[in-house]
Coordinates of C-alpha atoms in Angstrom, one line a residue:
X1 CA 0.1 0.0 0.1
X2 CA 1.4 3.3 -1.1
X3 CA 0.9 6.2 1.6
X4 CA 1.8 9.7 0.7
X5 CA 2.5 12.2 3.6
X6 CA 0.9 15.7 2.6
X7 CA 0.6 19.1 4.4
X8 CA -2.7 20.0 5.7
X9 CA -4.3 21.7 3.0
X10 CA -5.2 25.4 4.0
X11 CA -8.7 26.5 2.9
X12 CA -9.7 29.8 2.4
X13 CA -13.4 30.3 2.9
X14 CA -13.2 34.0 2.1
X15 CA -12.9 33.5 -1.6
X16 CA -16.3 32.4 -2.1
X17 CA -17.2 35.8 -0.2
X18 CA -15.2 37.8 -2.6
X19 CA -16.9 36.4 -5.5
X20 CA -20.2 37.5 -4.1
X21 CA -19.3 41.1 -3.2
X22 CA -18.6 43.4 -6.1
X23 CA -17.4 46.6 -6.5
X24 CA -20.0 49.6 -6.4
X25 CA -21.1 50.6 -10.0
X26 CA -21.0 54.3 -10.8
X27 CA -22.4 55.9 -13.9
X28 CA -21.1 59.4 -14.6
X29 CA -23.4 61.5 -16.4
X30 CA -22.3 64.9 -18.4
X31 CA -25.4 66.7 -19.1
X32 CA -26.8 70.1 -18.4
X33 CA -30.4 69.1 -18.9
X34 CA -32.2 68.8 -15.3
X35 CA -34.7 66.6 -17.1
X36 CA -32.1 63.9 -18.2
X37 CA -30.5 63.9 -14.7
X38 CA -34.1 63.7 -13.2
X39 CA -34.8 60.5 -15.5
X40 CA -31.4 58.9 -14.8
X41 CA -31.8 58.9 -11.1
X42 CA -34.4 56.3 -10.7
X43 CA -33.0 53.9 -13.2
X44 CA -29.8 54.1 -11.4
X45 CA -31.2 53.7 -7.9
X46 CA -33.3 50.7 -9.4
X47 CA -30.0 49.1 -10.5
X48 CA -28.1 50.1 -7.3
X49 CA -25.7 52.4 -9.4
X50 CA -24.7 55.6 -7.9
X51 CA -25.1 58.5 -10.5
X52 CA -22.2 60.9 -10.6
X53 CA -23.4 64.1 -12.3
X54 CA -20.5 65.8 -13.7
X55 CA -20.6 69.6 -13.9
X56 CA -19.2 71.9 -16.2
X57 CA -15.7 73.0 -15.5
X58 CA -14.8 69.8 -13.6
X59 CA -11.8 67.8 -15.1
X60 CA -13.4 65.1 -16.7
X61 CA -10.1 62.8 -16.5
X62 CA -9.6 63.3 -12.8
X63 CA -13.3 62.2 -12.4
X64 CA -12.7 58.9 -14.5
X65 CA -9.8 58.3 -12.5
X66 CA -11.1 58.5 -9.1
X67 CA -14.8 57.3 -9.7
X68 CA -13.7 54.6 -12.4
X69 CA -17.4 54.7 -13.7
X70 CA -19.1 51.4 -15.6
X71 CA -20.3 54.0 -18.4
X72 CA -20.5 57.6 -19.1
X73 CA -23.6 59.2 -20.6
X74 CA -22.9 62.7 -22.4
X75 CA -24.9 65.3 -24.3
X76 CA -23.0 65.9 -27.4
X77 CA -24.1 69.6 -27.7
X78 CA -24.1 71.3 -24.3
X79 CA -23.5 75.1 -23.6
X80 CA -20.9 74.4 -20.9
X81 CA -19.2 71.7 -22.6
X82 CA -18.1 69.9 -25.9
X83 CA -19.3 66.2 -26.1
X84 CA -16.4 65.4 -28.7
X85 CA -13.6 66.8 -26.2
X86 CA -15.7 64.0 -24.0
X87 CA -15.2 61.2 -26.2
X88 CA -11.5 62.3 -26.5
X89 CA -11.0 62.2 -23.0
X90 CA -12.8 58.7 -22.6
X91 CA -10.7 57.5 -25.3
X92 CA -7.2 58.5 -23.8
X93 CA -8.9 57.1 -20.3
X94 CA -10.5 53.4 -21.7
X95 CA -11.4 53.5 -25.4
X96 CA -13.5 50.3 -24.3
X97 CA -15.7 52.1 -21.9
X98 CA -19.3 52.1 -22.6
X99 CA -20.3 55.4 -23.8
X100 CA -23.9 56.7 -24.3
X101 CA -24.2 60.0 -26.8
X102 CA -27.2 62.0 -26.4
X103 CA -27.0 63.8 -30.0
X104 CA -30.4 65.3 -30.0
X105 CA -31.1 63.8 -33.5
X106 CA -28.8 66.3 -35.4
X107 CA -27.8 64.5 -38.5
X108 CA -24.4 66.6 -38.6
X109 CA -23.6 65.9 -34.7
X110 CA -24.3 62.2 -35.4
X111 CA -21.9 62.1 -38.4
X112 CA -19.4 64.0 -36.6
X113 CA -19.6 61.7 -33.5
X114 CA -19.0 58.6 -35.9
X115 CA -15.9 60.4 -37.3
X116 CA -14.6 61.1 -33.7
X117 CA -15.4 57.5 -32.6
X118 CA -13.2 56.4 -35.4
X119 CA -10.5 59.0 -35.1
X120 CA -9.9 58.1 -31.3
X121 CA -10.7 54.3 -31.4
X122 CA -13.7 54.3 -29.1
X123 CA -15.0 50.8 -29.4
X124 CA -18.7 51.1 -27.5
X125 CA -20.2 54.3 -28.6
X126 CA -24.1 54.1 -28.8
X127 CA -25.7 57.3 -30.1
X128 CA -29.2 58.1 -29.8
X129 CA -31.2 61.5 -30.3
X130 CA -32.6 61.4 -26.6
X131 CA -32.2 59.4 -23.4
X132 CA -33.5 55.9 -24.3
X133 CA -36.7 54.4 -22.8
X134 CA -36.0 52.8 -19.4
X135 CA -35.9 49.3 -20.6
X136 CA -33.1 50.3 -23.2
X137 CA -31.3 52.1 -20.6
X138 CA -31.5 49.3 -18.1
X139 CA -30.0 46.9 -21.0
X140 CA -27.4 49.5 -21.4
X141 CA -26.4 49.8 -17.8
X142 CA -26.5 46.2 -17.0
X143 CA -24.1 45.2 -20.2
X144 CA -21.7 48.1 -18.8
X145 CA -21.8 46.9 -15.1
X146 CA -21.2 43.2 -16.2
X147 CA -18.5 44.0 -18.4
X148 CA -16.8 46.2 -15.4
X149 CA -17.4 43.6 -12.9
X150 CA -20.3 44.9 -10.8
X151 CA -21.9 41.3 -10.2
X152 CA -24.8 42.8 -8.1
X153 CA -26.4 43.9 -11.4
X154 CA -29.2 41.3 -12.1
X155 CA -31.1 41.7 -15.5
X156 CA -34.9 42.3 -15.2

């Protein structure tokens, strides 16, 4: 009979707990439209995401580095910021970050957004004329949260 002497295996029961706990998800919103902010708040609350509204004059790169959002939603044409510059900053931070651009339905802005997306190598940009319906928004945010490792997100 062969017998092997082995050391007692250490068991790390905290591993399973680490699989269940997820980093909190943050959605960055760059919009000067109070209706957009008001519409986003309940969707983020429902998905247990924190909504970080970025005000004009704020350094976007600093927000991205400190908050590490799962997605960014931005108006393209605001009074106080340029959505195309926002795209450039996102590309420098993470070209794969999900980005939802609100273009207002302007064909010129949509074409320019396509060109900027190609120029800066952004890989996950969705353009829409206005904030999508709740179901589409939940789908976008769920996909972004899953990609970012926010495991608490559950499809509805």
